[in-house]
PDB file of C-alpha atoms in Angstrom:
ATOM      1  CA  UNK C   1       0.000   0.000   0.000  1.00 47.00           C
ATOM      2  CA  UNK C   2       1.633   2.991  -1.040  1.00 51.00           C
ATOM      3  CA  UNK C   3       1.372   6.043   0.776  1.00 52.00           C
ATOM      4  CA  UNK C   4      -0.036   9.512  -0.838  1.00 50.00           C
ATOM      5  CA  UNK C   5       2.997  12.302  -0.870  1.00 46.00           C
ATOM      6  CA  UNK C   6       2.134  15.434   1.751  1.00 46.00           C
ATOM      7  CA  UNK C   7       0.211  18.302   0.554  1.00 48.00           C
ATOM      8  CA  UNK C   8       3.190  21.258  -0.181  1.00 52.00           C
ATOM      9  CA  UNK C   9       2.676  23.768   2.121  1.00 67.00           C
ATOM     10  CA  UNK C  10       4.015  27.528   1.374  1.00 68.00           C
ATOM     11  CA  UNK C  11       7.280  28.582   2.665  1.00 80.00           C
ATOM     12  CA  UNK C  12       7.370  31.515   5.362  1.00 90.00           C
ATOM     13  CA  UNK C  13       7.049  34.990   4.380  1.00 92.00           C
ATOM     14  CA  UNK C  14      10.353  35.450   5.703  1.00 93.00           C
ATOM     15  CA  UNK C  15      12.372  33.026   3.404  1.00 95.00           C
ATOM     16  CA  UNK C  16       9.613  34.555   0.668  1.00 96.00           C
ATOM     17  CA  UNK C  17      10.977  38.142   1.073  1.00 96.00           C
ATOM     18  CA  UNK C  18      14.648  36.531   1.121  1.00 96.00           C
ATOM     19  CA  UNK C  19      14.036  35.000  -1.731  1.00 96.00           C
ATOM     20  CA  UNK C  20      12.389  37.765  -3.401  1.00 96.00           C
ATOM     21  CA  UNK C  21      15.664  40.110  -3.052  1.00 97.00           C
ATOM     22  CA  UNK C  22      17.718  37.303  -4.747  1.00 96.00           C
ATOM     23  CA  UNK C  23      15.290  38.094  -7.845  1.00 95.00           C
ATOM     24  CA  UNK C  24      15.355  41.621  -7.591  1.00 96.00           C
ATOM     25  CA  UNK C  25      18.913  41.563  -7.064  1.00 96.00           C
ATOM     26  CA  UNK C  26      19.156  39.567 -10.363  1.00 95.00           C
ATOM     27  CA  UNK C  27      17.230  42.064 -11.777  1.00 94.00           C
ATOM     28  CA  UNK C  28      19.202  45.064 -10.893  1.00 95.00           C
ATOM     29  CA  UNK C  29      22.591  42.939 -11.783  1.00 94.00           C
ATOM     30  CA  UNK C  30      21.379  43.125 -15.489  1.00 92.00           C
ATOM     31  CA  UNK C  31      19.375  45.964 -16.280  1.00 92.00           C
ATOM     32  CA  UNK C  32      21.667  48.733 -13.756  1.00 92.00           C
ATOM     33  CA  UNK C  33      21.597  49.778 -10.078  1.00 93.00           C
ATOM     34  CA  UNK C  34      18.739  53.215  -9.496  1.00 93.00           C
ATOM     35  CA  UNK C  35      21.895  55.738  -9.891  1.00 92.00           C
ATOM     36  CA  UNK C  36      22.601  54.322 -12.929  1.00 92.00           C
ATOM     37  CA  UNK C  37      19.405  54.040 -14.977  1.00 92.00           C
ATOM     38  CA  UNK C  38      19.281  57.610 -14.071  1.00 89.00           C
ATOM     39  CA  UNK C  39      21.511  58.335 -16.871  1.00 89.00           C
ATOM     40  CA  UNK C  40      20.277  56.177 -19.674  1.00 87.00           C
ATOM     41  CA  UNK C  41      18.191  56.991 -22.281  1.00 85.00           C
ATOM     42  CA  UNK C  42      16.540  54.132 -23.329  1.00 84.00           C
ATOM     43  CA  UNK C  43      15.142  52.443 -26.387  1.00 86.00           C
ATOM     44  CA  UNK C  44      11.097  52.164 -26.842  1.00 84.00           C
ATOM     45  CA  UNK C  45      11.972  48.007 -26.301  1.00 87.00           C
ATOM     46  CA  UNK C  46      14.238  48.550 -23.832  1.00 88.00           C
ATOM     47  CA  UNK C  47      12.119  50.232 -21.596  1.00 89.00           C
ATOM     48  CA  UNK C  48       9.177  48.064 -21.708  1.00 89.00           C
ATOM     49  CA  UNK C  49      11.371  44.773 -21.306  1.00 88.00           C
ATOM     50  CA  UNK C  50      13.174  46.730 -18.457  1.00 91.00           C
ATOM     51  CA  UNK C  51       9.718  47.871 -17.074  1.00 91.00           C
ATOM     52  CA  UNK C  52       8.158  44.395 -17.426  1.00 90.00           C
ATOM     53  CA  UNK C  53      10.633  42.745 -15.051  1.00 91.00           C
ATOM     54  CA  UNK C  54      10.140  45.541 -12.373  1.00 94.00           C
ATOM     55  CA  UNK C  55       6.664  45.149 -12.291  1.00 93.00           C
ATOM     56  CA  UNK C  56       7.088  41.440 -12.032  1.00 93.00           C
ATOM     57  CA  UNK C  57       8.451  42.253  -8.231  1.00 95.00           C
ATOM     58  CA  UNK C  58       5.886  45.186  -7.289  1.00 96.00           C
ATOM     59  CA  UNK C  59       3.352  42.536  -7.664  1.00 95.00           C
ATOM     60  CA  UNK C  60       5.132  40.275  -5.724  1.00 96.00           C
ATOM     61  CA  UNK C  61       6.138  42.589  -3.115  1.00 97.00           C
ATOM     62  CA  UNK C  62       2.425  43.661  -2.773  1.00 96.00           C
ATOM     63  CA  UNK C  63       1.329  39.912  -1.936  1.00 96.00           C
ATOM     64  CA  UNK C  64       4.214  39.702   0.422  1.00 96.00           C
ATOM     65  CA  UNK C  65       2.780  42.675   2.504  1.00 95.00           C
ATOM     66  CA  UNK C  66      -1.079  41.771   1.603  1.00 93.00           C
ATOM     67  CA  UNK C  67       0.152  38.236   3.620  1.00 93.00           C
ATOM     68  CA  UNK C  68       1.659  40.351   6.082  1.00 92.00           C
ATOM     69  CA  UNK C  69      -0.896  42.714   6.665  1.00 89.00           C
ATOM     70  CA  UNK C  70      -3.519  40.013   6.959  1.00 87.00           C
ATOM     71  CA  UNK C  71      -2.029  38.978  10.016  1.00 81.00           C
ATOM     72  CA  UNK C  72      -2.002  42.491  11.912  1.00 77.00           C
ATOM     73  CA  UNK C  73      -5.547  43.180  11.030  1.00 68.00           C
ATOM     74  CA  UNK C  74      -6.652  41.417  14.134  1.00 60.00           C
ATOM     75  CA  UNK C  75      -4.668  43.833  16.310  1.00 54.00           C
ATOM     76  CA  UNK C  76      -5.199  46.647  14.508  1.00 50.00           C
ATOM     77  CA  UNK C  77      -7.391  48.153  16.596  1.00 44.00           C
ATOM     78  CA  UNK C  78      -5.148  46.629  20.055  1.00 45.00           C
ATOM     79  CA  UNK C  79      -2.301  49.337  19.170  1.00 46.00           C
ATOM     80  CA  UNK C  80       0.753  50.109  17.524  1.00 47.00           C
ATOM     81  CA  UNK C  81       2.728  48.640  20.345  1.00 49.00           C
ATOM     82  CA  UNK C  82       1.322  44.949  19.948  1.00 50.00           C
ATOM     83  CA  UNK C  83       1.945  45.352  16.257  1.00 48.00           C
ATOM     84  CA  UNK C  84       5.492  46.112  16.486  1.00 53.00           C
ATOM     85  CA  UNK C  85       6.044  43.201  18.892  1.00 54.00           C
ATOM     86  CA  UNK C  86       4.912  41.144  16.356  1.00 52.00           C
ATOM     87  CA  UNK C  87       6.830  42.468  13.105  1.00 51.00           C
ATOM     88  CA  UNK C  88       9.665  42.211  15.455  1.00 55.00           C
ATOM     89  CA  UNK C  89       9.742  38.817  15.671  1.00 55.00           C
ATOM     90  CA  UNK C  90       8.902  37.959  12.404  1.00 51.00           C
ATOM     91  CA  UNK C  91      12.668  39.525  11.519  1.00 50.00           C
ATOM     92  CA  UNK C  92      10.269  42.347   9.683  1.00 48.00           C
ATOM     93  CA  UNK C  93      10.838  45.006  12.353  1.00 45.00           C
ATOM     94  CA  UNK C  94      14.194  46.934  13.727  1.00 46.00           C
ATOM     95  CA  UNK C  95      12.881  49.030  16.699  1.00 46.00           C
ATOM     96  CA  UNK C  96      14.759  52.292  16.175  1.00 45.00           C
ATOM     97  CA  UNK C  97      17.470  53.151  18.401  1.00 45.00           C
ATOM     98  CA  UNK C  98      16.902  55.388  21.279  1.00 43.00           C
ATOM     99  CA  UNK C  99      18.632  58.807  19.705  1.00 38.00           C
ATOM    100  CA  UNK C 100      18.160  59.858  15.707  1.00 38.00           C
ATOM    101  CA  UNK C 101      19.530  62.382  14.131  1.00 40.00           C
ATOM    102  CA  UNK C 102      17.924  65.471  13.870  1.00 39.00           C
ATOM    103  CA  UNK C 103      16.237  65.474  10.301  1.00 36.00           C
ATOM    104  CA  UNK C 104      17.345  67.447   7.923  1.00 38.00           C
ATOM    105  CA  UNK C 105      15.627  71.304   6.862  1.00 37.00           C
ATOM    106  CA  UNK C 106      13.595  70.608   4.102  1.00 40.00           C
ATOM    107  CA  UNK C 107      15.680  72.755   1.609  1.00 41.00           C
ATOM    108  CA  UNK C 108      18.495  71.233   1.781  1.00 37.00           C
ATOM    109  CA  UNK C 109      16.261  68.121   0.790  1.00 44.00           C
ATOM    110  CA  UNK C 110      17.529  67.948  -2.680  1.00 49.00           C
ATOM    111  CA  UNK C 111      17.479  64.944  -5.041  1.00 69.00           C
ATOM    112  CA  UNK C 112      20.920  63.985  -6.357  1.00 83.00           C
ATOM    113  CA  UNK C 113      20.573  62.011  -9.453  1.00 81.00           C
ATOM    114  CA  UNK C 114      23.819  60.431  -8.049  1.00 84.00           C
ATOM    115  CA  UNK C 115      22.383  59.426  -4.608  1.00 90.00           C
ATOM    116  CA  UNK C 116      19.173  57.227  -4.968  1.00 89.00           C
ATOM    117  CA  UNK C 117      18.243  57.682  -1.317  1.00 89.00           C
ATOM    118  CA  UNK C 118      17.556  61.296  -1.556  1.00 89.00           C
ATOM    119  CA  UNK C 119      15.125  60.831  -4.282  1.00 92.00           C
ATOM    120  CA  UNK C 120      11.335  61.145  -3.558  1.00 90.00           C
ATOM    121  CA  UNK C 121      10.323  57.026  -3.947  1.00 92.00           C
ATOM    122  CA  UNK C 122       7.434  56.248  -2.331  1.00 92.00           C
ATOM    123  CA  UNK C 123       6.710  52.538  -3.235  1.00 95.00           C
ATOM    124  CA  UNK C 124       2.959  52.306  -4.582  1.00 93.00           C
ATOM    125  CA  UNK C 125       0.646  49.837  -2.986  1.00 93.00           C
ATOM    126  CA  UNK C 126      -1.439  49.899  -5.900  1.00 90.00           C
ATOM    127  CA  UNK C 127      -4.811  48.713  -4.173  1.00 87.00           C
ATOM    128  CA  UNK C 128      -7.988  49.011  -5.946  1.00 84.00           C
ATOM    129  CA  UNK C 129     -10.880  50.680  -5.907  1.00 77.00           C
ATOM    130  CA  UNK C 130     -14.203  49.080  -4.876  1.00 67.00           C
ATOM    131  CA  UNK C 131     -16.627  49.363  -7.958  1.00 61.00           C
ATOM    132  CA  UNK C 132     -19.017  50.080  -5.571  1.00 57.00           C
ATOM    133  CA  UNK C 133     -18.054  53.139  -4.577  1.00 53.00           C
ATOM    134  CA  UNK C 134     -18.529  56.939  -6.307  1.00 47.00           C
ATOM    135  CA  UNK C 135     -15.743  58.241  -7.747  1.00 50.00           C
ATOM    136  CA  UNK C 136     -15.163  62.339  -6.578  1.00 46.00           C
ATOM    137  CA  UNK C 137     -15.120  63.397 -10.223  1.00 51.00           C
ATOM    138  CA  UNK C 138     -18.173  61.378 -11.249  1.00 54.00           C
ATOM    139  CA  UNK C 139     -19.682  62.204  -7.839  1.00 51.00           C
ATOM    140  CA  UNK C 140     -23.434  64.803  -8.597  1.00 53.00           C
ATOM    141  CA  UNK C 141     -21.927  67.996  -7.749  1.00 51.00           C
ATOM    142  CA  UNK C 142     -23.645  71.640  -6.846  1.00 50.00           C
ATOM    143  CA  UNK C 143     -23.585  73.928  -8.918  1.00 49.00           C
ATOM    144  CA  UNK C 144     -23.821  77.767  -8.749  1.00 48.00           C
ATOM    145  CA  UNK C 145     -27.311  79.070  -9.295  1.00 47.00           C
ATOM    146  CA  UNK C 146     -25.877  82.724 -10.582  1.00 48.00           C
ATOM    147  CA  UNK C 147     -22.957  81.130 -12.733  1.00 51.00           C
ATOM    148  CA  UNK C 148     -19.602  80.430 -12.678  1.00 51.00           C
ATOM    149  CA  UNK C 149     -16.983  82.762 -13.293  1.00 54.00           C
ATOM    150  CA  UNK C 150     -14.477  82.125 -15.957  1.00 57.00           C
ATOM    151  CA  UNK C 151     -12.996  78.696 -15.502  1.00 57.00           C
ATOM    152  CA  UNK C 152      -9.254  78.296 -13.868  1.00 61.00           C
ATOM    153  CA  UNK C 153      -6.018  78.969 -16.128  1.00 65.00           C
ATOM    154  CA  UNK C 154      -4.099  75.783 -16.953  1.00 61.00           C
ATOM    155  CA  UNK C 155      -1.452  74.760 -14.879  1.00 59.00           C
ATOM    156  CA  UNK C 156       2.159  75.266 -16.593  1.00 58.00           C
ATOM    157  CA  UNK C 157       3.783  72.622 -17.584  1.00 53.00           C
ATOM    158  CA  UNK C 158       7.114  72.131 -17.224  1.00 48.00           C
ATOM    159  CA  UNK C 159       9.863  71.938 -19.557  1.00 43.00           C
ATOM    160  CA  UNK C 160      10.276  68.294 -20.890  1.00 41.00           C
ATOM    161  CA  UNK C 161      12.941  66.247 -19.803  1.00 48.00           C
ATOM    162  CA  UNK C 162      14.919  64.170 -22.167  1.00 44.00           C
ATOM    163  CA  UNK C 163      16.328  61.773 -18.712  1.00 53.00           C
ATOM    164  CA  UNK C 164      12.201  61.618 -17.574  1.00 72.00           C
ATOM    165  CA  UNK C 165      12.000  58.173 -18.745  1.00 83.00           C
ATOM    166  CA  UNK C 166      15.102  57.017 -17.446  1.00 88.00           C
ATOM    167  CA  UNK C 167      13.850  58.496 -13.930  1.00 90.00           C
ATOM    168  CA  UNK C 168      10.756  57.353 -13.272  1.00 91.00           C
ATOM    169  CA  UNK C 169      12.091  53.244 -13.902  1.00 93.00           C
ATOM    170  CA  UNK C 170      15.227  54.409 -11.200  1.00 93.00           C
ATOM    171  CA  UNK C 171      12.780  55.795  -9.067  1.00 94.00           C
ATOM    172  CA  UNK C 172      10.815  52.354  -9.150  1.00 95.00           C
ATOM    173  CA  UNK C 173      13.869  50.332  -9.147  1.00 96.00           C
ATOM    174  CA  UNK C 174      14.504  52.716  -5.888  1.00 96.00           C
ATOM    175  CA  UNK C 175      11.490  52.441  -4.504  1.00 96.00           C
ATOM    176  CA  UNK C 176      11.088  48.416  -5.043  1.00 97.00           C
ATOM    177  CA  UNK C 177      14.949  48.376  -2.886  1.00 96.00           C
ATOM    178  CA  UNK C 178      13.276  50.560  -0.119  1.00 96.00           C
ATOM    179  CA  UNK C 179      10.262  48.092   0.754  1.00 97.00           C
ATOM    180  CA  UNK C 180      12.421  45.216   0.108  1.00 97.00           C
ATOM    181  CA  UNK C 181      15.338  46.430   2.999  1.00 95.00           C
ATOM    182  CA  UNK C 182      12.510  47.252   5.360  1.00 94.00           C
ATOM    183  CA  UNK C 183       8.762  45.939   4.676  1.00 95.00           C
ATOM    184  CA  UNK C 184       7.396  46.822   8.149  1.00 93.00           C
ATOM    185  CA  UNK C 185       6.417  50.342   7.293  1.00 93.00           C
ATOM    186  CA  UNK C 186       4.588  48.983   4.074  1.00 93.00           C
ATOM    187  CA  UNK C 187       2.549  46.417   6.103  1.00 92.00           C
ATOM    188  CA  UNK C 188       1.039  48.995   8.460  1.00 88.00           C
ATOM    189  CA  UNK C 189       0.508  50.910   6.079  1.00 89.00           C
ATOM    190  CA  UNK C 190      -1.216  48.450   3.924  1.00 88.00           C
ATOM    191  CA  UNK C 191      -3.005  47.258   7.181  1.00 84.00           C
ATOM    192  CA  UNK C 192      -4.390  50.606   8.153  1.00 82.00           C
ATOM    193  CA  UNK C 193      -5.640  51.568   4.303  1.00 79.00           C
ATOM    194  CA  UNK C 194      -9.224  52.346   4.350  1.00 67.00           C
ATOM    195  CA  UNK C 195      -9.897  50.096   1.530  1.00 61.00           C
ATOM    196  CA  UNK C 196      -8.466  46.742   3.088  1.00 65.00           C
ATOM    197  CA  UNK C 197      -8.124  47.300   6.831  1.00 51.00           C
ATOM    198  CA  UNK C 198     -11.106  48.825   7.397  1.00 49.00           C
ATOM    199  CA  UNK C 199     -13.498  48.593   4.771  1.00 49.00           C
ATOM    200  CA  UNK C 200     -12.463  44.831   4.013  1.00 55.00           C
ATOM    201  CA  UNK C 201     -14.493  44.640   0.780  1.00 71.00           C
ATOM    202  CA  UNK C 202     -13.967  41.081  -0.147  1.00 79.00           C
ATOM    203  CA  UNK C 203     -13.682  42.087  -3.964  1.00 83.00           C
ATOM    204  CA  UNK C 204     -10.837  44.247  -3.494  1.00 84.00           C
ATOM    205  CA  UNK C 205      -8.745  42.121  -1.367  1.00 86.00           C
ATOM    206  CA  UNK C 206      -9.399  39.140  -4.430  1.00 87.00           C
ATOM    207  CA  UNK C 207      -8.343  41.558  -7.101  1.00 88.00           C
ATOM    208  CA  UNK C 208      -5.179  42.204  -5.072  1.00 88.00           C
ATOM    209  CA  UNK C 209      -4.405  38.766  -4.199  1.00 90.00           C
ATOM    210  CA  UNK C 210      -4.527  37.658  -7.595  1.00 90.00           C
ATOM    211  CA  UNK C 211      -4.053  40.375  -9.657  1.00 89.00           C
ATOM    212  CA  UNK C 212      -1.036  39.055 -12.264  1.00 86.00           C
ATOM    213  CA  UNK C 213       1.275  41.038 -14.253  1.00 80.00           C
ATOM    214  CA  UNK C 214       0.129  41.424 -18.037  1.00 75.00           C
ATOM    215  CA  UNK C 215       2.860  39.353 -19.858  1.00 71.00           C
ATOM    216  CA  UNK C 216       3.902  36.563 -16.857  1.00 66.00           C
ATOM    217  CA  UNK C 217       8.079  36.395 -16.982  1.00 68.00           C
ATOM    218  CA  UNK C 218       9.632  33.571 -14.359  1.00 70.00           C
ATOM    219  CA  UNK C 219      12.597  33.529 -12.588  1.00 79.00           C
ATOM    220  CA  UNK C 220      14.316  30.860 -14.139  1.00 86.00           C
ATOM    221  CA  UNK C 221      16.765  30.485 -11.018  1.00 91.00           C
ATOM    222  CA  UNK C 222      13.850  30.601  -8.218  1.00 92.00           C
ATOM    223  CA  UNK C 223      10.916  28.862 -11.008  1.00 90.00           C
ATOM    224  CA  UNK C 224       8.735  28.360  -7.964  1.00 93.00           C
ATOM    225  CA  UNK C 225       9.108  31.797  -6.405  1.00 94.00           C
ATOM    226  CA  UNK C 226       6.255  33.134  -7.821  1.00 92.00           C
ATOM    227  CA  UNK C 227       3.614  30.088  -7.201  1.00 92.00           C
ATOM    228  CA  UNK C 228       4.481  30.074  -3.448  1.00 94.00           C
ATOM    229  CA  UNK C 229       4.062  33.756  -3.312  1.00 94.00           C
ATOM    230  CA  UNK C 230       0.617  33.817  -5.147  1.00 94.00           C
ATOM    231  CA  UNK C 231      -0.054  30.852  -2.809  1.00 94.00           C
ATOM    232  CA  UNK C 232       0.791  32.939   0.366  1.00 94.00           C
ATOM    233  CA  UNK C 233      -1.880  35.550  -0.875  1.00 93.00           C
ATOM    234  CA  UNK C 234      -4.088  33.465  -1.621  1.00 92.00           C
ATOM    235  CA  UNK C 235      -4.088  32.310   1.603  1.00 92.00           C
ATOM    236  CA  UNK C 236      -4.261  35.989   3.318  1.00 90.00           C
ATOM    237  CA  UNK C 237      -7.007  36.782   1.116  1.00 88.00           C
ATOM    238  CA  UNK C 238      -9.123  33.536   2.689  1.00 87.00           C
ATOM    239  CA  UNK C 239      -8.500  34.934   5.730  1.00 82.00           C
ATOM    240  CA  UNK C 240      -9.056  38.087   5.420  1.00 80.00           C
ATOM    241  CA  UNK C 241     -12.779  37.298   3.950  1.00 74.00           C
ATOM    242  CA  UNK C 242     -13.252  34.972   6.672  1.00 70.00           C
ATOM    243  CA  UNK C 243     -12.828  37.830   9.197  1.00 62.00           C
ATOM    244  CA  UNK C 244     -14.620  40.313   7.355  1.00 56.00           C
TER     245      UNK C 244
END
């Protein structure tokens, strides 16, 4: 009598996000480190090759911290305190040392194309909205019974930049090293959005568990990176519409 083979179970998160930075750090090996991209111009085909395989690991990373998030949203409401306790021993969460440095005035905030980590690159969460909802610029407004006056000017626009391009795949090459060195600020924050932490609508969080990227590219050193990942949001979206 022959035995049946044990269901697979998914990995941690933690060996997930580990494993994860080995792909992006494949990634970055071929196409160019954030200060370096800066400086490129690139082809039409270039781009969109380049800008394929960074999407690829958004929508990864956003799994990651959906499966993170959905197991704060319990003690959400218990504190940030309890939170942190638990991110810490996950291996997500560094408290912060007892003296920082003063920050910095906000002028002397500058971007450096040569330093990446003064560069405004706010990693996108990308959730969606719920269909139910109104949209503000589809919302009935009120309108003036005596008129208007005359509508706004245009805003200016600014001078083109030839280097635009180039900037805006550093800045998500940037932003994707950010979350990756430290997720623990993206999972609260992911936790506390309105549309998944507190609303909970059961068709968003399924969109966002399983949204895929258009044109699916694999990882041909890691091949099952990306099943155990979609796996482990899978599973946080169950939960998360079993608690809702």
């Amino acid at each position: 009598m022959h035995s049946s083979p044990p269901p697979q179970t998914t990995p941690p998160t933690a060996q997930l996000w580990e494993r994860l930075r080995g792909l992006f750090g494949r990634i970055v090996a071929a196409i160019g480190a954030p200060a370096i991209l800066v400086t490129l111009q690139f082809a039409p085909r270039m781009r969109t090759a380049m800008v394929r395989h960074i999407a690829l690991v958004e929508i990864l990373a956003r799994k990651l911290l959906l499966a993170e998030a959905a197991a704060l949203m319990p003690d959400m409401q218990r504190g940030p305190r309890l939170i942190e306790a638990k991110l810490s021993a996950s291996g997500l969460y560094t408290p912060p040392p007892a003296w920082r440095r003063p920050c910095a005035p906000r002028r002397a905030r500058i971007a450096d194309p040569a330093n990446p980590e003064t560069w405004s690159a706010r990693f996108a969460l990308a959730i969606p909205r719920d269909a139910r909802t109104v949209e503000d610029r589809r919302a009935p407004r009120i309108r003036a019974l005596w008129g208007g006056g005359p509508p706004p000017p245009a805003p200016e626009r600014s001078p083109p930049n030839r280097n635009s391009g180039a900037f805006c795949v550093a800045r998500r090459v940037e932003a994707l090293r950010r979350v990756l060195n430290d997720p623990a600020p993206h999972v609260q924050r992911l936790a506390r959005s309105r549309r998944i932490g507190v609303a909970r609508s059961r068709d968003v969080i399924r969109h966002y568990a399983l949204r895929a990227p258009r044109r699916f590219v694999g990882d041909r050193h890691d091949p099952l990176l990306t099943i155990h990942i979609f796996s482990a949001a899978v599973h946080a979206q169950t939960v998360l519409a079993d608690t809702s």
